[in-house]
Tab-separated table of C-alpha atoms in Angstrom:
chain	number	residue	atom	x	y	z
A	1036	MET	CA	17.790	10.277	-0.610
A	1037	PHE	CA	17.108	6.524	-0.614
A	1038	LEU	CA	15.355	6.425	-3.979
A	1039	VAL	CA	16.203	4.436	-7.095
A	1040	SER	CA	14.621	6.853	-9.543
A	1041	SER	CA	13.149	5.750	-12.828
A	1042	GLU	CA	14.375	6.857	-16.198
A	1043	LYS	CA	12.855	5.782	-19.505
A	1044	GLN	CA	14.767	2.488	-19.601
A	1045	TYR	CA	13.388	1.641	-16.141
A	1046	LEU	CA	10.107	0.526	-17.756
A	1047	THR	CA	11.337	-1.096	-20.971
A	1048	PRO	CA	11.539	-4.648	-19.530
A	1049	TYR	CA	7.866	-4.539	-18.585
A	1050	PHE	CA	6.024	-4.235	-21.888
A	1051	GLN	CA	6.310	-4.965	-25.605
A	1052	LYS	CA	5.261	-2.568	-28.320
A	1053	ARG	CA	2.630	-3.662	-30.823
A	1054	ALA	CA	1.701	-1.982	-34.084
A	1055	GLY	CA	-1.536	-0.018	-33.899
A	1056	GLU	CA	-1.672	-0.118	-30.092
A	1057	GLN	CA	-0.233	1.961	-27.288
A	1058	ARG	CA	0.663	0.525	-23.903
A	1059	LEU	CA	0.634	2.474	-20.643
A	1060	GLY	CA	4.349	1.802	-20.358
A	1061	GLU	CA	4.873	3.925	-23.474
A	1062	VAL	CA	2.900	6.871	-22.090
A	1063	ILE	CA	3.383	7.114	-18.328
A	1064	LYS	CA	6.113	9.516	-17.269
A	1065	THR	CA	9.499	8.694	-15.799
A	1066	VAL	CA	12.170	10.811	-14.147
A	1067	ASP	CA	14.172	13.395	-16.072
A	1068	SER	CA	17.805	12.453	-15.398
A	1069	THR	CA	18.907	16.095	-15.532
A	1070	PHE	CA	17.532	16.630	-12.017
A	1071	LYS	CA	19.654	13.820	-10.566
A	1072	ASP	CA	19.038	13.586	-6.789
A	1073	ASP	CA	16.767	16.620	-6.372
A	1074	LEU	CA	13.465	14.881	-5.677
A	1075	ALA	CA	11.500	18.102	-5.163
A	1076	ALA	CA	12.698	19.372	-8.562
A	1077	ILE	CA	11.816	16.032	-10.168
A	1078	LEU	CA	8.288	16.185	-8.778
A	1079	LYS	CA	7.812	19.835	-9.695
A	1080	SER	CA	8.811	18.989	-13.274
A	1081	LEU	CA	6.408	16.043	-13.424
A	1082	LYS	CA	3.580	18.127	-11.989
A	1083	ALA	CA	4.218	20.879	-14.525
A	1084	ASP	CA	3.976	18.183	-17.202
A	1085	GLY	CA	0.441	17.258	-16.088
A	1086	VAL	CA	1.216	14.393	-13.679
A	1087	LYS	CA	-1.151	13.821	-10.736
A	1088	TYR	CA	-0.315	10.288	-9.563
A	1089	ILE	CA	3.092	9.077	-8.411
A	1090	LEU	CA	3.790	5.339	-8.452
A	1091	LEU	CA	6.375	4.308	-5.859
A	1092	GLY	CA	7.626	0.788	-5.173
A	1093	VAL	CA	8.894	-0.661	-1.895
A	1094	PRO	CA	10.594	-3.974	-2.764
A	1095	GLU	CA	11.052	-5.469	0.706
A	1096	ASP	CA	9.767	-8.290	2.855
A	1097	ILE	CA	11.585	-7.398	6.077
A	1098	GLY	CA	8.433	-6.114	7.751
A	1099	PRO	CA	6.379	-9.288	7.291
A	1100	ARG	CA	9.303	-11.460	8.426
A	1101	ALA	CA	9.812	-9.210	11.461
A	1102	ASN	CA	6.147	-9.959	12.238
A	1103	LEU	CA	6.889	-13.708	12.085
A	1104	GLY	CA	5.225	-13.896	8.668
A	1105	LYS	CA	6.319	-15.361	5.354
A	1106	ALA	CA	8.750	-13.892	2.856
A	1107	GLY	CA	8.171	-12.787	-0.730
A	1108	ALA	CA	6.562	-9.323	-0.609
A	1109	ASP	CA	9.746	-7.856	-2.102
A	1110	LYS	CA	8.634	-9.033	-5.567
A	1111	GLY	CA	5.269	-7.243	-5.564
A	1112	TRP	CA	6.536	-4.051	-7.224
A	1113	GLN	CA	8.127	-5.929	-10.112
A	1114	ALA	CA	4.985	-8.035	-10.576
A	1115	PHE	CA	2.867	-4.874	-10.675
A	1116	LEU	CA	4.982	-3.122	-13.300
A	1117	THR	CA	4.862	-6.172	-15.574
A	1118	LYS	CA	1.066	-6.041	-15.736
A	1119	PHE	CA	0.381	-2.336	-15.355
A	1120	CYS	CA	2.790	-1.187	-18.061
A	1121	ALA	CA	1.282	-3.705	-20.494
A	1122	LEU	CA	-2.254	-2.321	-20.133
A	1123	GLN	CA	-3.738	-0.400	-23.052
A	1124	GLN	CA	-3.634	3.381	-23.165
A	1125	ASN	CA	-7.110	4.518	-24.232
A	1126	ASP	CA	-9.958	6.828	-23.265
A	1127	PHE	CA	-10.593	4.968	-19.985
A	1128	ILE	CA	-7.300	6.071	-18.423
A	1129	ARG	CA	-4.873	8.892	-19.149
A	1130	GLY	CA	-1.365	7.554	-18.789
A	1131	GLU	CA	0.173	11.009	-19.145
A	1132	GLN	CA	-1.226	11.846	-15.676
A	1133	ILE	CA	0.778	9.009	-14.125
A	1134	ALA	CA	4.479	8.853	-13.336
A	1135	VAL	CA	6.650	6.010	-12.113
A	1136	LEU	CA	9.000	7.684	-9.660
A	1137	GLY	CA	11.001	4.501	-9.010
A	1138	HIS	CA	11.423	2.508	-5.826
A	1139	VAL	CA	12.721	3.041	-2.328
A	1140	TYR	CA	16.240	1.630	-2.046
A	1141	CYS	CA	15.895	-1.498	0.078
A	1142	GLU	CA	18.615	-3.778	-1.305
A	1143	ASP	CA	21.128	-3.178	1.492
A	1144	LEU	CA	18.488	-3.779	4.178
A	1145	GLN	CA	17.228	-6.888	2.389
A	1146	ASN	CA	20.767	-8.270	2.186
A	1147	GLU	CA	21.418	-7.526	5.839
A	1148	SER	CA	18.180	-9.211	6.826
A	1149	GLU	CA	18.889	-12.474	5.002
A	1150	HIS	CA	20.970	-13.964	7.810
A	1151	LEU	CA	18.594	-12.927	10.596
A	1152	HIS	CA	16.274	-15.552	12.082
A	1153	THR	CA	13.134	-14.917	14.074
A	1154	ASN	CA	13.771	-17.811	16.498
A	1155	SER	CA	16.577	-15.752	18.052
A	1156	GLU	CA	15.429	-12.851	20.227
A	1157	LYS	CA	18.495	-10.748	19.382
A	1158	GLN	CA	18.172	-11.402	15.654
A	1159	LEU	CA	14.459	-10.634	15.736
A	1160	GLU	CA	15.289	-7.315	17.406
A	1161	ALA	CA	17.865	-6.624	14.677
A	1162	LEU	CA	15.271	-7.416	12.009
A	1163	ARG	CA	12.843	-4.969	13.589
A	1164	ASN	CA	15.556	-2.324	13.740
A	1165	LEU	CA	15.953	-2.703	9.975
A	1166	VAL	CA	12.234	-1.995	9.608
A	1167	SER	CA	12.764	1.225	11.553
A	1168	GLU	CA	15.492	2.233	9.087
A	1169	LEU	CA	13.113	1.411	6.225
A	1170	ASP	CA	10.473	3.614	7.904
A	1171	HIS	CA	12.826	6.569	7.630
A	1172	ARG	CA	13.463	5.973	3.932
A	1173	VAL	CA	9.814	5.513	2.950
A	1174	SER	CA	8.665	8.502	5.000
A	1175	GLN	CA	11.364	10.768	3.574
A	1176	VAL	CA	10.385	10.039	-0.038
A	1177	CYS	CA	6.624	10.122	0.568
A	1178	GLN	CA	6.709	13.418	2.467
A	1179	ILE	CA	8.233	15.202	-0.511
A	1180	ILE	CA	5.492	13.740	-2.737
A	1181	PHE	CA	2.846	15.069	-0.353
A	1182	ASP	CA	4.657	18.412	-0.096
A	1183	GLU	CA	4.306	18.811	-3.861
A	1184	LYS	CA	0.539	18.142	-3.607
A	1185	LEU	CA	0.780	14.963	-5.668
A	1186	THR	CA	-0.967	11.664	-4.900
A	1187	PRO	CA	1.308	8.736	-4.022
A	1188	ILE	CA	0.365	5.183	-4.932
A	1189	VAL	CA	2.697	2.948	-2.955
A	1190	VAL	CA	2.997	-0.641	-4.177
A	1191	GLY	CA	4.716	-3.690	-2.748
A	1192	GLY	CA	6.416	-4.664	0.479
A	1193	GLY	CA	4.744	-5.315	3.799
A	1194	HIS	CA	2.015	-3.480	5.656
A	1195	ASN	CA	4.686	-2.055	7.939
A	1196	ASN	CA	4.964	0.725	5.347
A	1197	ALA	CA	1.567	2.107	6.361
A	1198	TYR	CA	3.249	3.819	9.306
A	1199	PRO	CA	5.859	5.837	7.364
A	1200	ILE	CA	3.281	6.812	4.709
A	1201	ILE	CA	0.886	8.078	7.405
A	1202	LYS	CA	3.783	9.856	9.104
A	1203	ALA	CA	4.778	11.519	5.825
A	1204	ALA	CA	1.216	12.665	5.112
A	1205	SER	CA	0.664	13.949	8.638
A	1206	GLN	CA	3.953	15.846	8.778
A	1207	SER	CA	3.441	17.336	5.324
A	1208	MET	CA	-0.112	18.463	6.139
A	1209	GLN	CA	0.835	19.419	9.722
A	1210	THR	CA	-2.193	17.591	11.087
A	1211	PRO	CA	-3.186	14.016	11.900
A	1212	ILE	CA	-4.889	12.057	9.139
A	1213	SER	CA	-7.454	9.251	8.927
A	1214	ALA	CA	-7.097	5.807	7.378
A	1215	ILE	CA	-9.326	2.941	6.303
A	1216	ASN	CA	-7.839	-0.532	6.097
A	1217	LEU	CA	-9.246	-3.511	4.165
A	1218	ASP	CA	-7.549	-6.297	6.066
A	1219	PRO	CA	-8.399	-9.337	8.213
A	1220	HIS	CA	-5.798	-8.007	10.683
A	1221	THR	CA	-6.111	-4.626	12.392
A	1222	ASP	CA	-2.299	-4.297	12.463
A	1223	PHE	CA	-2.660	-2.793	15.915
A	1224	ARG	CA	-0.204	-4.986	17.774
A	1225	ALA	CA	1.864	-3.588	20.623
A	1226	PRO	CA	4.816	-1.242	19.892
A	1227	GLU	CA	7.302	-4.049	20.498
A	1228	GLY	CA	9.658	-3.003	17.706
A	1229	ARG	CA	8.609	-2.251	14.162
A	1230	HIS	CA	7.017	-4.855	11.898
A	1231	SER	CA	4.064	-5.311	9.552
A	1232	GLY	CA	1.606	-5.908	12.387
A	1233	ASN	CA	1.838	-2.598	14.225
A	1234	GLY	CA	1.963	0.215	11.682
A	1235	PHE	CA	-1.359	1.728	12.738
A	1236	SER	CA	-0.734	1.412	16.479
A	1237	TYR	CA	2.590	3.251	16.122
A	1238	ALA	CA	0.913	5.975	14.051
A	1239	ALA	CA	-1.918	6.352	16.567
A	1240	LYS	CA	0.354	6.464	19.610
A	1241	GLN	CA	2.431	9.190	17.963
A	1242	GLY	CA	-0.624	11.328	17.221
A	1243	LEU	CA	-0.313	10.925	13.459
A	1244	LEU	CA	-3.587	9.001	13.066
A	1245	ASN	CA	-6.756	10.046	14.867
A	1246	ARG	CA	-9.423	8.230	12.848
A	1247	TYR	CA	-9.005	4.596	11.817
A	1248	PHE	CA	-11.558	2.165	10.392
A	1249	SER	CA	-10.780	-1.529	10.015
A	1250	LEU	CA	-13.007	-3.087	7.351
A	1251	GLY	CA	-13.357	-6.865	7.229
A	1252	MET	CA	-11.226	-7.574	10.278
A	1253	HIS	CA	-11.398	-11.243	11.229
A	1254	GLU	CA	-12.706	-11.763	14.744
A	1255	LEU	CA	-10.306	-14.637	15.469
A	1256	LYS	CA	-7.187	-13.194	13.804
A	1257	ASN	CA	-6.896	-10.267	16.212
A	1258	SER	CA	-5.958	-10.611	19.861
A	1259	LYS	CA	-8.067	-9.389	22.744
A	1260	THR	CA	-5.324	-6.856	23.476
A	1261	ASN	CA	-5.402	-5.493	19.924
A	1262	ILE	CA	-9.167	-5.090	19.974
A	1263	GLN	CA	-9.024	-3.366	23.369
A	1264	ALA	CA	-6.396	-0.969	22.013
A	1265	LEU	CA	-8.766	-0.031	19.179
A	1266	HIS	CA	-11.489	0.587	21.776
A	1267	ASP	CA	-9.137	2.743	23.834
A	1268	PHE	CA	-8.454	5.012	20.868
A	1269	GLY	CA	-12.118	5.141	19.912
A	1270	PHE	CA	-11.435	3.543	16.541
A	1271	LYS	CA	-14.111	1.528	14.753
A	1272	TRP	CA	-14.437	-1.593	12.649
A	1273	VAL	CA	-16.853	-3.963	10.948
A	1274	SER	CA	-15.791	-7.590	11.000
A	1275	TYR	CA	-15.610	-10.146	8.220
A	1276	GLN	CA	-18.021	-12.331	10.195
A	1277	ASP	CA	-20.580	-9.544	10.547
A	1278	ILE	CA	-20.643	-9.016	6.774
A	1279	TRP	CA	-20.179	-12.469	5.246
A	1280	VAL	CA	-21.034	-14.992	7.974
A	1281	ARG	CA	-23.858	-13.484	10.036
A	1282	ARG	CA	-24.954	-11.235	7.121
A	1283	ASN	CA	-25.992	-8.446	9.476
A	1284	GLN	CA	-25.024	-5.962	6.769
A	1285	ASP	CA	-23.682	-6.147	3.272
A	1286	PHE	CA	-20.225	-5.029	2.161
A	1287	SER	CA	-21.469	-1.785	0.642
A	1288	SER	CA	-23.275	-0.806	3.852
A	1289	ALA	CA	-20.216	-1.611	5.963
A	1290	LEU	CA	-18.063	0.508	3.688
A	1291	GLN	CA	-20.602	3.319	3.867
A	1292	ALA	CA	-20.427	3.171	7.663
A	1293	GLY	CA	-16.659	3.498	7.472
A	1294	GLN	CA	-16.912	6.480	5.137
A	1295	ALA	CA	-19.438	8.206	7.408
A	1296	TYR	CA	-17.202	7.700	10.461
A	1297	LEU	CA	-14.098	9.042	8.708
A	1298	LYS	CA	-15.949	12.033	7.255
A	1299	GLU	CA	-17.063	13.218	10.705
A	1300	VAL	CA	-13.773	15.118	10.752
A	1301	ASP	CA	-12.340	17.223	7.955
A	1302	GLN	CA	-8.991	15.585	7.249
A	1303	ALA	CA	-7.208	13.551	4.618
A	1304	ILE	CA	-7.914	9.819	4.340
A	1305	GLY	CA	-5.381	7.134	3.493
A	1306	ILE	CA	-6.595	4.019	1.658
A	1307	GLU	CA	-4.932	0.801	2.796
A	1308	VAL	CA	-5.284	-2.656	1.237
A	1309	ASP	CA	-3.619	-5.750	2.616
A	1310	VAL	CA	-4.147	-8.286	-0.139
A	1311	ASP	CA	-4.266	-11.154	2.356
A	1312	SER	CA	-7.878	-10.008	2.759
A	1313	ILE	CA	-8.595	-11.558	-0.666
A	1314	SER	CA	-9.168	-15.285	-1.172
A	1315	PHE	CA	-6.498	-17.357	-2.920
A	1316	VAL	CA	-4.044	-14.474	-3.346
A	1317	PRO	CA	-0.364	-15.340	-2.745
A	1318	ALA	CA	0.423	-13.175	0.253
A	1319	SER	CA	2.478	-13.065	3.421
A	1320	ALA	CA	-0.579	-14.551	5.178
A	1321	TYR	CA	-2.471	-16.632	2.587
A	1322	THR	CA	-6.207	-17.230	3.038
A	1323	ASN	CA	-8.956	-19.157	1.254
A	1324	CYS	CA	-11.591	-17.534	3.478
A	1325	GLY	CA	-11.477	-13.950	2.306
A	1326	ILE	CA	-13.235	-11.520	0.023
A	1327	SER	CA	-13.297	-11.380	-3.770
A	1328	VAL	CA	-11.061	-9.325	-6.045
A	1329	GLN	CA	-14.181	-7.512	-7.234
A	1330	ASP	CA	-15.043	-6.421	-3.694
A	1331	ALA	CA	-11.488	-5.141	-3.226
A	1332	GLU	CA	-11.744	-3.174	-6.490
A	1333	TYR	CA	-15.069	-1.747	-5.349
A	1334	PHE	CA	-13.564	-0.747	-1.991
A	1335	VAL	CA	-10.705	1.106	-3.678
A	1336	TYR	CA	-13.070	2.759	-6.172
A	1337	ARG	CA	-15.518	3.917	-3.496
A	1338	MET	CA	-12.769	5.291	-1.268
A	1339	GLY	CA	-10.886	6.803	-4.191
A	1340	SER	CA	-14.050	8.715	-5.054
A	1341	GLU	CA	-13.766	10.547	-1.733
A	1342	PRO	CA	-12.216	13.968	-2.461
A	1343	SER	CA	-10.252	13.765	0.798
A	1344	SER	CA	-8.541	10.467	-0.075
A	1345	CYS	CA	-4.836	11.291	-0.300
A	1346	TYR	CA	-3.002	8.043	-1.077
A	1347	LEU	CA	-3.366	4.370	-1.959
A	1348	HIS	CA	-1.162	1.715	-0.360
A	1349	LEU	CA	-1.132	-1.903	-1.615
A	1350	ALA	CA	0.773	-4.349	0.553
A	1351	GLU	CA	1.687	-7.950	1.380
A	1352	GLY	CA	1.414	-9.545	-2.072
A	1353	ALA	CA	4.066	-12.281	-2.073
A	1354	PRO	CA	4.386	-14.024	-5.462
A	1355	ALA	CA	6.630	-16.760	-4.057
A	1356	GLN	CA	3.785	-17.963	-1.824
A	1357	HIS	CA	1.627	-19.054	-4.776
A	1358	PRO	CA	0.932	-22.817	-4.513
A	1359	SER	CA	1.933	-23.243	-8.182
A	1360	GLY	CA	5.195	-21.322	-7.865
A	1361	ILE	CA	6.576	-17.834	-8.274
A	1362	GLU	CA	5.748	-17.459	-11.974
A	1363	ALA	CA	2.049	-17.958	-11.259
A	1364	GLY	CA	2.403	-15.681	-8.232
A	1365	MET	CA	3.960	-12.881	-10.286
A	1366	ASN	CA	1.049	-13.117	-12.709
A	1367	ASP	CA	-1.625	-13.068	-10.009
A	1368	ILE	CA	-0.120	-10.303	-7.870
A	1369	GLY	CA	0.697	-8.224	-10.931
A	1370	GLN	CA	-2.859	-8.384	-12.219
A	1371	LEU	CA	-4.348	-7.711	-8.792
A	1372	TYR	CA	-2.158	-4.718	-7.996
A	1373	ALA	CA	-2.681	-3.284	-11.489
A	1374	SER	CA	-6.474	-3.629	-11.246
A	1375	LEU	CA	-6.553	-1.886	-7.859
A	1376	VAL	CA	-4.381	0.987	-9.075
A	1377	VAL	CA	-6.631	1.448	-12.121
A	1378	SER	CA	-9.706	1.441	-9.850
A	1379	PHE	CA	-8.163	4.172	-7.703
A	1380	ILE	CA	-7.136	6.423	-10.594
A	1381	GLN	CA	-10.454	6.030	-12.386
A	1382	ALA	CA	-12.259	6.909	-9.164
A	1383	LYS	CA	-10.172	10.021	-8.572
A	1384	GLU	CA	-10.741	11.149	-12.147
A	1385	SER	CA	-14.516	10.651	-11.890
A	1386	ALA	CA	-14.886	12.377	-8.507
């Protein structure tokens, strides 16, 4: 099992205790070392202890680089833990329902990818083969989480990881699932080898995904071929331009349209957020023409309120891409990821 499991000391670097206060890092559950490598037993124990939500990190940036994007998404998980664990435990969130499982082991793949360059066709192919190996690892861990009827919250890495999460959910539930993606890119590129730009097209072609809604897709950041492929599958979208430029509908109405489309069939829904949809966020594809953090929080909250929503996936935050340096990037990505996770959990608890 390619999992670096958490134990209590896993979280200690990420928060400081303060008299009279209690941080989430002091309350959220970690892995009982007595179970060692038996992930199903670990999850059964956590569930018996009242846990509902499983936090899982994917510290890699191979997928974005294999898509000819920028590096840095491997630091998103660490940035998230720094901010999330330092939040206050109070009546607005119950930390005892949350567990940090750990992170998918990516270090060997990251090291192997360091010498590969995308300007070489053979090396680009090798990079994409590493993404395929990562797919196997992420899917293996996530499927066991789904099997135990727990809700995974997958943080960090590239949007390539949407495919193995969808695969895990579909195989566990023995049926295709649906997904909604807040993203200027549809990530429906051709199956040319695995990368962060074709997770949903791979899932659709393999029959794992039969409803997909792209919210806020940018009309000029998606190729004619990609858009035609969406048409061919009967998938739907509302563009960034239709909401914020032409103002034909507001964000809430567009989201409602996505919910209505997905709910036409009775199946689980995955919630996907590529943070390069948000203005001024350090990401693998930085933009200053995106949506606000508040709209992203609202999206996650609205979708999390759907009883059929089965996971949250936050991707592409790349602290090193912050214009002021990695320290500022760690702060911004950490706060953003933490706020979106809180929005999701609060929505699920209020549903």
